[in-house]
Coordinates of C-alpha atoms in Angstrom, one line a residue:
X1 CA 121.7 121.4 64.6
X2 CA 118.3 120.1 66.2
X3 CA 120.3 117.4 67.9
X4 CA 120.9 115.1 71.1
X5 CA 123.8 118.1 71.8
X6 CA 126.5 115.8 70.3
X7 CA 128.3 116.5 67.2
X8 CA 127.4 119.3 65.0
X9 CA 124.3 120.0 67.8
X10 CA 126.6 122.4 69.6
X11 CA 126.4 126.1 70.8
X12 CA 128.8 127.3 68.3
X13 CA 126.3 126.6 65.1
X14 CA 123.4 128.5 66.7
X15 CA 124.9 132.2 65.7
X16 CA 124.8 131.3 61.9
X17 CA 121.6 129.4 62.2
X18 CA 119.9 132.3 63.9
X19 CA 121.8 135.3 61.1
X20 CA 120.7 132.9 58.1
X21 CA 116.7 133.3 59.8
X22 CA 117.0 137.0 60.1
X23 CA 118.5 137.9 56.2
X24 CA 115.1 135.2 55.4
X25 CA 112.7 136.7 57.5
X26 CA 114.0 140.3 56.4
X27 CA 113.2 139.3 53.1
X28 CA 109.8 139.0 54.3
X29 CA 109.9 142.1 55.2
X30 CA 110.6 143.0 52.2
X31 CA 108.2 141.1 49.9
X32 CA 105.3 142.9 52.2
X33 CA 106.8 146.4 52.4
X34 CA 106.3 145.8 48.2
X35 CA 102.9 144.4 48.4
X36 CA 101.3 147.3 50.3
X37 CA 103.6 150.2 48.5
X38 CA 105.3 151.1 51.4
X39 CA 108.8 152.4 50.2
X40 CA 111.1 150.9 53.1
X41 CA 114.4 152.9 51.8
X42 CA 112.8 156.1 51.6
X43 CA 111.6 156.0 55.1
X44 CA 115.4 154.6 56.7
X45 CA 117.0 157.2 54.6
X46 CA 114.5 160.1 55.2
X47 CA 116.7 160.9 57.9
X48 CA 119.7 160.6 56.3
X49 CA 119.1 162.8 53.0
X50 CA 117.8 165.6 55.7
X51 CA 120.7 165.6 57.2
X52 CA 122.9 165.9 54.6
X53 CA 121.1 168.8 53.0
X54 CA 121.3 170.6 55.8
X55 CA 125.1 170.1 56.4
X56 CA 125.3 171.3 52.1
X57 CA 123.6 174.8 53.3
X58 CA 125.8 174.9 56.0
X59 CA 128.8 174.0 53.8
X60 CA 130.0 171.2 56.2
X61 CA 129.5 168.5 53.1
X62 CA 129.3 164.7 54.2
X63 CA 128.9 161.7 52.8
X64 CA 128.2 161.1 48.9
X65 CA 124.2 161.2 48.3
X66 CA 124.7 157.2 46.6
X67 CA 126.7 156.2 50.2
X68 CA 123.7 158.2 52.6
X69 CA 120.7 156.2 50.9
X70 CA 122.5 153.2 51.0
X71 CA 124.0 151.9 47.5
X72 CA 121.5 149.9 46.0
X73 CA 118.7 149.2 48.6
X74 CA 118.6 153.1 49.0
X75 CA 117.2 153.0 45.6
X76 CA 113.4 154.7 45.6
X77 CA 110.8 151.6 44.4
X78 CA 109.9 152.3 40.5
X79 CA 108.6 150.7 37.7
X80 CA 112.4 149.8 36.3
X81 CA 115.0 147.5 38.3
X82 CA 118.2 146.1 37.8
X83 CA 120.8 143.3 39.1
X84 CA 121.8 145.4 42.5
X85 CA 118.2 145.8 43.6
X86 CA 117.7 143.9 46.7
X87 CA 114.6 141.9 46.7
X88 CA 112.4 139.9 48.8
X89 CA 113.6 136.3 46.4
X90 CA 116.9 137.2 46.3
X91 CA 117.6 137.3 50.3
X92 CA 115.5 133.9 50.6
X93 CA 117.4 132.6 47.8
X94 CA 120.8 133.9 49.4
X95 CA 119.6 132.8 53.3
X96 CA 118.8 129.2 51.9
X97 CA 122.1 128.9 50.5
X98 CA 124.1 129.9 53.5
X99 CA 122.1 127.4 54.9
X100 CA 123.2 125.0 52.6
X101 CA 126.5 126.1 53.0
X102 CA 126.6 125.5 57.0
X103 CA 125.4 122.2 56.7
X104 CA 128.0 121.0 54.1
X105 CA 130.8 122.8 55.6
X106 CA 130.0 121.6 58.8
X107 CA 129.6 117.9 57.8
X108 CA 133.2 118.5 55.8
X109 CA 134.9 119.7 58.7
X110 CA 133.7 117.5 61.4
X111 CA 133.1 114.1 60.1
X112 CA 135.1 114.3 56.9
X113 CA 138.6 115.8 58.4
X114 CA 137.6 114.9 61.5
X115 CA 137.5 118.4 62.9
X116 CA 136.1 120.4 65.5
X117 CA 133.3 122.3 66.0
X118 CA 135.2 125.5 66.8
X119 CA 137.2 125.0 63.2
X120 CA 133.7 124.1 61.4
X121 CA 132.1 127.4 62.4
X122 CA 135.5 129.4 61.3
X123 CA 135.2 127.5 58.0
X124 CA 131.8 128.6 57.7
X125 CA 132.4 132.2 58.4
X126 CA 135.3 131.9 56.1
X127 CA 133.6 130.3 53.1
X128 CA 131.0 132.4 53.5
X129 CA 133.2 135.8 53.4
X130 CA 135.2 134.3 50.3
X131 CA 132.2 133.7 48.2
X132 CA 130.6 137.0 48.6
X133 CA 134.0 138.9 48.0
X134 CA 134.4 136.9 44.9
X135 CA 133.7 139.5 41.9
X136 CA 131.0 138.2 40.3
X137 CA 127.7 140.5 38.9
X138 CA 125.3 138.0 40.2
X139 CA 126.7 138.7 43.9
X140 CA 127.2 142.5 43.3
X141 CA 124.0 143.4 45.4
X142 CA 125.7 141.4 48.5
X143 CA 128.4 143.1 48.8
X144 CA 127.0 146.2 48.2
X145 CA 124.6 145.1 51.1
X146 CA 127.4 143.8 53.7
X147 CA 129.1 147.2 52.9
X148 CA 125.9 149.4 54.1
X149 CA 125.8 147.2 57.2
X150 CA 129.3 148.1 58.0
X151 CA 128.5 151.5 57.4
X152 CA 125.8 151.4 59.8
X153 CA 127.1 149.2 62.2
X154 CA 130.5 151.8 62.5
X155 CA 128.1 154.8 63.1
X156 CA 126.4 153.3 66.2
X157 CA 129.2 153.6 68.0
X158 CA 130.3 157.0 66.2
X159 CA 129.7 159.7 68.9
X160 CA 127.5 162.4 67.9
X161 CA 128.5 164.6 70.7
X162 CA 131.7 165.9 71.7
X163 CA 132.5 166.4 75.2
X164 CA 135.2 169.2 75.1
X165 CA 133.1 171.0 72.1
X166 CA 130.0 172.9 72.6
X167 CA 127.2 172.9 70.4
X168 CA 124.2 170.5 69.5
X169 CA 125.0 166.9 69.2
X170 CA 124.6 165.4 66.0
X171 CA 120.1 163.5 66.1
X172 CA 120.8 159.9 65.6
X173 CA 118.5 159.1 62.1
X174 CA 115.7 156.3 61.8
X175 CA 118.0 154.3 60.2
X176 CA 120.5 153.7 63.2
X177 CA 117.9 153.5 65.7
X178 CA 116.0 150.8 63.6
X179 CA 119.8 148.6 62.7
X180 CA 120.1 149.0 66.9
X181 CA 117.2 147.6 67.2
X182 CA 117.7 145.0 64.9
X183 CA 120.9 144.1 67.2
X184 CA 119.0 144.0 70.2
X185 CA 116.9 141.3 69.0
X186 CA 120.2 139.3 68.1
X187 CA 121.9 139.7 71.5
X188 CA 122.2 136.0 72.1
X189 CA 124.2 135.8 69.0
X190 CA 126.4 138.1 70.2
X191 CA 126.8 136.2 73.1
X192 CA 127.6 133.1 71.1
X193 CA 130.3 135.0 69.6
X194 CA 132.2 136.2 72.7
X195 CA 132.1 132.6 73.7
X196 CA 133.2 131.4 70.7
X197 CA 136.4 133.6 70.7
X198 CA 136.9 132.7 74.1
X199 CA 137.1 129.2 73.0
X200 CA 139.5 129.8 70.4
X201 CA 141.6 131.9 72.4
X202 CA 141.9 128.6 74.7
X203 CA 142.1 126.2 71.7
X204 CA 143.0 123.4 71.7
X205 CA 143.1 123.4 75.4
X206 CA 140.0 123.4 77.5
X207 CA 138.3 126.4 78.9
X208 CA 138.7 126.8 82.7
X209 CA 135.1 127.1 84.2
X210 CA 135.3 130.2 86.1
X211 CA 134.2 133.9 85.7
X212 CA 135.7 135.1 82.9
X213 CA 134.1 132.1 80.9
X214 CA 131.1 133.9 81.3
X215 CA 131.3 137.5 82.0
X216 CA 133.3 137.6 78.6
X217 CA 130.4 136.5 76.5
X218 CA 127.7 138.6 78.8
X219 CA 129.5 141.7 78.0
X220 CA 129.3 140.5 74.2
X221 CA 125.4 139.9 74.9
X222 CA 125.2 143.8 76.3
X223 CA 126.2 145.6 73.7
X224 CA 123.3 146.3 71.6
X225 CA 121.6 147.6 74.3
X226 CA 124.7 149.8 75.7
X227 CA 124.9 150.7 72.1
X228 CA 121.0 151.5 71.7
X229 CA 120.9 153.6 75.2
X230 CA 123.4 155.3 74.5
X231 CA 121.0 156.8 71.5
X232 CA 118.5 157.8 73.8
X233 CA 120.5 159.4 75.9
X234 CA 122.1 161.6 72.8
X235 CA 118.3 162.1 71.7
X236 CA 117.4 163.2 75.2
X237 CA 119.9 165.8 75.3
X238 CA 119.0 167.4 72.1
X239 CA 115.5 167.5 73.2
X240 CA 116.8 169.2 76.6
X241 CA 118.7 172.0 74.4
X242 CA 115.8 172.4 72.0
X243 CA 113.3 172.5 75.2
X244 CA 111.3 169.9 74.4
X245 CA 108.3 168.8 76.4
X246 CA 108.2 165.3 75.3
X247 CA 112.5 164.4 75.3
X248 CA 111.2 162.4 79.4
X249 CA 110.2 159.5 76.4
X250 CA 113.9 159.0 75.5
X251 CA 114.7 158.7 79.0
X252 CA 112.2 156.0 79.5
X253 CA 113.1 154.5 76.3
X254 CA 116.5 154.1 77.9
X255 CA 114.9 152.6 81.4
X256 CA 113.1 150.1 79.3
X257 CA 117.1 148.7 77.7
X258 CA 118.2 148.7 80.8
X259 CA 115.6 146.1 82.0
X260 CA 117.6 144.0 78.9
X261 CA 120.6 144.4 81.2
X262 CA 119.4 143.1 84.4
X263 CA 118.3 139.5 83.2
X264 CA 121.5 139.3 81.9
X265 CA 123.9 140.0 84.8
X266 CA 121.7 137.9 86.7
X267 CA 121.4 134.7 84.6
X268 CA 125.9 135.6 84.6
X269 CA 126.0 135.6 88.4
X270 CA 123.5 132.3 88.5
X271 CA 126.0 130.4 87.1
X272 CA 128.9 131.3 89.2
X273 CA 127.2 130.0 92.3
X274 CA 127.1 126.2 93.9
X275 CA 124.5 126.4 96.3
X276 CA 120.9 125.3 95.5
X277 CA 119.6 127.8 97.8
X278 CA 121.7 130.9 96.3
X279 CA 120.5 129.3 92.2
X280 CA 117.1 129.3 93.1
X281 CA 117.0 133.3 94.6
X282 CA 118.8 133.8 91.6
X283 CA 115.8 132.0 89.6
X284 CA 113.5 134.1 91.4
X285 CA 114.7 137.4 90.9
X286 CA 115.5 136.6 87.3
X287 CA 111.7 135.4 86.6
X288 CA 110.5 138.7 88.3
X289 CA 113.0 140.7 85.6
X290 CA 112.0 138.8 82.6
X291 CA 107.8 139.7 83.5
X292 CA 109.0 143.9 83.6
X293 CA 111.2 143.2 81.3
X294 CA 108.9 142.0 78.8
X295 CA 105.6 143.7 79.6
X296 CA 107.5 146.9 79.7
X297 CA 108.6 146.1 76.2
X298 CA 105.4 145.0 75.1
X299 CA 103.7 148.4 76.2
X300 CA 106.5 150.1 74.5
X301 CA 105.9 148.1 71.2
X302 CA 102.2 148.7 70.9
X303 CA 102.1 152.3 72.3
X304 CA 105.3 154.4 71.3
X305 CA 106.9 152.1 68.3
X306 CA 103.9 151.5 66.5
X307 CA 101.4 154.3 67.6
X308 CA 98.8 152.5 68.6
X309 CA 95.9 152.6 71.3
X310 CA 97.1 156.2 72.3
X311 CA 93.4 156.9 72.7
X312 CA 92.3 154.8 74.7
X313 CA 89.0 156.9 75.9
X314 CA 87.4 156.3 71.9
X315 CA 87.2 152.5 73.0
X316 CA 84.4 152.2 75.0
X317 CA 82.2 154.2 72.9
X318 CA 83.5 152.9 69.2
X319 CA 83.1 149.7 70.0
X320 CA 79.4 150.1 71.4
X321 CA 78.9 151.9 68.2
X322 CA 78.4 155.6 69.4
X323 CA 80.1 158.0 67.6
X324 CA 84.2 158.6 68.6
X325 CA 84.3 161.3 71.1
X326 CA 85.9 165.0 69.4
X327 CA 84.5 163.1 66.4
X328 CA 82.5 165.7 64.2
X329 CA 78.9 165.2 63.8
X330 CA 77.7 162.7 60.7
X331 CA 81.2 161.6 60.0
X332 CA 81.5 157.5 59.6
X333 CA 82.2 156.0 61.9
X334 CA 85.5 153.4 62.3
X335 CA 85.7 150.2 62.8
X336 CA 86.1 148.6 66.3
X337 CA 89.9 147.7 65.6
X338 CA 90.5 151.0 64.0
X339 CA 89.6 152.7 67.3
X340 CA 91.5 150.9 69.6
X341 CA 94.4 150.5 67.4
X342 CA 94.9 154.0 65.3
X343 CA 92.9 155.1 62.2
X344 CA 95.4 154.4 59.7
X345 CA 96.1 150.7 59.2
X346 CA 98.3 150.2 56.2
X347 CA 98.3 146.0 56.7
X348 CA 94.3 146.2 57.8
X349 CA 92.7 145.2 61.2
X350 CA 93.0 141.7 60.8
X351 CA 96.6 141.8 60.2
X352 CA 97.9 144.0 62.9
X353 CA 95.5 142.3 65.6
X354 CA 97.3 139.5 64.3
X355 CA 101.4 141.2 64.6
X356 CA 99.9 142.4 68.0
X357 CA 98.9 139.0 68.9
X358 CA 101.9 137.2 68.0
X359 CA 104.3 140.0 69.6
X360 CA 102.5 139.1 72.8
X361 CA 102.7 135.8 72.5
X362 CA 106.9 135.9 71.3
X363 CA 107.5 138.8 74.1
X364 CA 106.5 135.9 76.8
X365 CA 108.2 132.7 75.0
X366 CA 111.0 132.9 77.9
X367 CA 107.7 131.0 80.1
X368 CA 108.8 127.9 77.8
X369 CA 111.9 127.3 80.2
X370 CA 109.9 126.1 82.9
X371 CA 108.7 123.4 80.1
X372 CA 112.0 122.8 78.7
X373 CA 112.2 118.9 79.7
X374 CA 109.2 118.0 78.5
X375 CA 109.1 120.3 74.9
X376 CA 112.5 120.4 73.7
X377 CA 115.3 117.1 73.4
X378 CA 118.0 119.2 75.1
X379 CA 119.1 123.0 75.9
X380 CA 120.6 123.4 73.1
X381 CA 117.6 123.1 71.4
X382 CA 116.2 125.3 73.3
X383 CA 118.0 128.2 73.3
X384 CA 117.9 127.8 69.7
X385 CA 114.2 127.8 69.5
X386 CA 114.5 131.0 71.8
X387 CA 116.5 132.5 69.2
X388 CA 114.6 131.9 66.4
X389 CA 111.3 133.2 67.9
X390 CA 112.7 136.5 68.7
X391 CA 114.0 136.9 65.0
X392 CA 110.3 135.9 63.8
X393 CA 109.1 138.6 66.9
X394 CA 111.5 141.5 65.3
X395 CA 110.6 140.3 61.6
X396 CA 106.8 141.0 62.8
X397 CA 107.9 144.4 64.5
X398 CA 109.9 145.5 61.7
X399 CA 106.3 145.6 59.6
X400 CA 104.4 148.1 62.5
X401 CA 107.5 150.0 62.9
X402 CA 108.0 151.2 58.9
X403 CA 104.5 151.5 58.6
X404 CA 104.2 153.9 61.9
X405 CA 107.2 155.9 60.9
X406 CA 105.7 156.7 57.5
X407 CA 102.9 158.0 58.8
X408 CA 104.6 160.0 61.0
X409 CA 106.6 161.1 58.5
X410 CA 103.8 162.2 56.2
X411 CA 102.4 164.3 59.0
X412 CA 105.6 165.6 59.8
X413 CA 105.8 167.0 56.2
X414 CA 102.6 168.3 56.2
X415 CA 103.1 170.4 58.9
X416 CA 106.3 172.0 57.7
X417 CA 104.6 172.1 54.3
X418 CA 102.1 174.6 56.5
X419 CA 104.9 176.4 58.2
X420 CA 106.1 177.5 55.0
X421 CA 103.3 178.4 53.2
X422 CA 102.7 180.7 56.4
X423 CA 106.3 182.2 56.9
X424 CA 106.1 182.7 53.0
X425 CA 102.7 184.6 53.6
X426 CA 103.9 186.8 56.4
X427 CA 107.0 187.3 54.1
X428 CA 104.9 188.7 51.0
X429 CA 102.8 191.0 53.6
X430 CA 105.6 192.6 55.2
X431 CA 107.1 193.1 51.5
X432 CA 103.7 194.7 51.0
X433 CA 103.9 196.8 54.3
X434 CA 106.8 198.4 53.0
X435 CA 105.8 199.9 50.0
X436 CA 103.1 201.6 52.0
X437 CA 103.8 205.0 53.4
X438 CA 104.1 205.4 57.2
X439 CA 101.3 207.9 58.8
X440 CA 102.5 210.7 60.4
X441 CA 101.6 211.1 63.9
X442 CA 98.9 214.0 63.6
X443 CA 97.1 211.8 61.3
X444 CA 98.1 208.4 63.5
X445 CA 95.4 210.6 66.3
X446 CA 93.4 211.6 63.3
X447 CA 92.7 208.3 62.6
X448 CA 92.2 207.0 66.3
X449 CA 89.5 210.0 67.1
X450 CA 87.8 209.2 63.9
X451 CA 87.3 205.8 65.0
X452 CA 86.2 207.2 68.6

C-alpha cells in the first residue's frame, strides 16, 4: 500500500485501508468509554428508547426494544458479559485481521493469478463478506454489528417528514446524527468507491478521461454531507414549529456542511481544466475554502459539539486566580483549564487540552499538500495519509462528543425530573382545592373588608 504507486500501491486499496483504521480506532473508543464509565450505548440509544415509548403511549408501536438499542452493543455496561458483547479487543482483533486479509488477498490476486487491482479489491470485499456471514458463534457479534450499521445507514436517508402530510416531522436521534458524522469523516472513501465502480463499469477497457470520470466519484464524496444537512434542516423545522429560540444553530450547522461541499466541486472542476492559469485560480479559491472550511469546523468542534469555552468572560479572571464571575462567595475555585474549557471534564484537563490540540492540528493537515514532494514518495501516499489522519481526528472527536452529550443528557433529565415533581405538586393542590368549599360572595366581601 505505502508504495512507489505501482502494483498493489493503487487508489483502489485506500477505501479498505482507511475502514480497517476506523473499526481499530473505534475500538479505542471503546476501550476508553470503559475506562472512565461512560456507558456509550446508553447515550446513542437514549434517543431511540424515548422515542419508542412515546410512539407505545400513542399506540403507533415501532421497532422491537432488542432492534432500537442496537442488538448486542445496545447492551447497558454490567458486571456480566457474554460472546455478542462488542469490545474494545475484539474490534482490534477483527480490524488486524481484515488487514491481514487485504494483504493476502491482494498478493493472491495480483501477483499469484496475475490479476488486477480492480479484481483484488472485489476479492477482498468478497472474502471479507463470506467470512463474516459464515455461521459461526465466535463471529456472531459481527454480524450482529454489520446488521445495526445497515439499520442505521437505511434511516439516514429515511425521511422523517412527509411533504403531502401535516404534522411534526419525526427528531432525528443522537444516534443518526453521530453514524452521519462518522460518514462525513469517511467521504474520501466514498469517493474511492464511486471511482471504483466507474472503473468496473469500464472494465476491462480503459476509462475515458473526461467529466464523468470525475463528477461520478464527487457526487459519491457528497453524500454524507447531503445526508447530514439534510438533518439539520429536519431539526430546524421542528424547532420552528415548537418556536424555539435556539433552532438558528441547526441552520448554521448546515452552513458549516456546506463549506464540505465547496472544496469539493472545486478540486472536481480543477481537474477538468488545461490551462495553468485557470489550475492555479482554481488552487487559490480552493486554499481560501479549505481555511473556512476548517476553522469553521474547528469552532464548531470546540464550542457546540463538545460544550466547551461557552464562557469565555470566566477566563481572564480564573486564570489570574480571582474568583469566576456569578461564582458564589467562598466556593473553590477551578482550575485554569476547567474555566476555559467547562467545569465537567470526564477525561481531565490534561487530556482534553490534548483532544483539542490534536483536533487543531488534524483540522489543518490539508497544509501538508503544499509539502507533498518533499514528505511523502507519491500521491497516493498522500492521500492515504490524509485519510488516515482524519479517522485518528474523528476517533479523538468521538471521545468529547459522548462525553458532552452525557452531560447534557443528565441535565436534561434533571430538569424534567423537576417539571414533574412540580406538575405533580400543582396536581395534589388543586386535588386539595377541590375538597374545599367555595365562599359565597357576601362572605368573598367579608373577607376583603376584614383585610381592609
Amino acid at each position: 500500500i505505502f508504495g512507489d504507486g505501482s502494483g498493489r500501491a493503487t487508489a483502489l486499496l485506500r477505501s479498505p485501508t482507511v475502514i480497517i483504521a476506523a473499526v481499530g480506532l473505534w475500538g479505542m473508543n471503546v476501550y476508553f468509554f470503559k475506562l472512565f464509565n461512560i456507558d456509550y450505548v446508553y447515550i446513542l440509544t437514549l434517543d431511540l428508547v424515548k422515542e419508542r415509548e412515546t410512539n407505545l403511549k400513542d399506540g403507533i408501536g415501532g421497532d422491537s426494544p432488542e432492534r432500537e438499542r442496537g442488538g448486542p452493543i445496545g447492551k447497558r455496561h454490567n458486571n456480566t458479559s457474554s460472546d455478542d458483547d462488542v469490545t474494545a479487543g475484539k474490534l482490534v482483533a477483527f480490524s488486524l485481521s481484515l488487514l491481514l486479509l487485504l494483504h493476502i488477498s491482494t498478493v493472491i490476486w495480483i501477483e499469484v493469478l496475475q490479476g488486477s487491482t480492480i479484481g483484488a479489491t472485489f476479492a477482498f470485499y468478497t472474502a471479507a463478506i463470506v467470512g463474516i456471514a459464515l455461521p459461526l458463534s465466535s463471529t456472531a457479534w459481527i454480524r450482529s454489528s454489520v446488521g445495526i450499521c445497515l439499520h442505521r445507514a437505511l434511516e439516514l436517508v429515511n425521511p422523517r417528514c412527509f411533504c403531502f402530510s401535516s404534522g411534526m416531522p419525526r427528531a432525528v436521534p443522537f444516534v443518526d446524527v453521530f453514524f452521519a458524522d462518522a460518514m462525513c469523516s469517511l467521504s474520501k472513501v466514498f469517493f474511492d468507491w464511486g471511482m471504483l465502480w466507474h472503473l468496473a463499469l469500464h472494465y476491462p477497457n480503459p476509462v475515458p478521461i473526461d467529466l464523468e470520470y470525475i463528477v461520478i466519484p464527487s457526487i459519491a464524496a457528497s453524500i454524507p454531507y447531503l445526508i447530514r444537512a439534510r438533518q439539520c434542516l429536519v431539526m430546524h423545522s421542528i424547532g420552528k414549529m415548537k418556536n424555539d429560540p435556539r433552532r438558528y444553530q441547526h441552520m448554521l450547522n448546515a452552513v458549516k456542511y456546506s463549506t464540505s461541499l465547496w472544496p469539493l466541486l472545486v478540486s472536481a472542476y480543477q481537474k477538468t481544466v488545461d490551462s495553468e492559469s485557470s489550475k492555479q485560480k482554481a488552487e487559490t479559491l480552493l486554499i481560501v475554502l479549505f481555511v473556512i472550511n476548517s476553522t469553521y469546523s474547528l469552532a464548531w468542534d470546540v464550542i457546540m459539539d463538545w460544550g466547551m469555552m461557552q464562557n469565555p468572560q470566566n477566563f481572564t479572571p480564573e486564570c489570574a486566580g480571582a474568583p469566576a464571575i456569578g461564582a458564589p462567595t467562598g466556593t473553590k475555585q477551578q482550575t485554569c483549564a476547567k474555566a476555559v474549557l467547562r467545569p465537567k471534564l470526564r477525561y481531565g484537563a490534561l487530556a482534553s487540552i490534548a483532544i483539542l490540540i490534536c483536533d487543531t492540528v488534524l483540522r489543518y493537515s490539508w497544509l501538508l499538500r503544499f509539502y507533498e514532494k518533499r514528505i511523502f514518495p507519491s500521491p497516493d501516499v498522500y492521500i492515504l495519509s490524509s485519510q488516515l489522519f482524519e479517522s485518528l481526528r474523528r476517533a479523538l472527536w468521538n471521545l468529547l462528543r459522548v462525553e458532552w452529550e452525557s452531560i447534557k443528557q443528565k441535565k436534561a433529565a434533571g430538569k424534567d425530573a423537576a417539571e414533574a415533581e412540580q406538575q405533580s405538586l400543582d396536581a395534589t393542590e388543586a386535588e386539595q382545592q377541590s375538597f374545599l368549599p367555595t365562599p359565597s360572595i357576601k362572605m368573598q366581601h367579608r373577607i376583603i373588608a376584614s383585610s381592609k
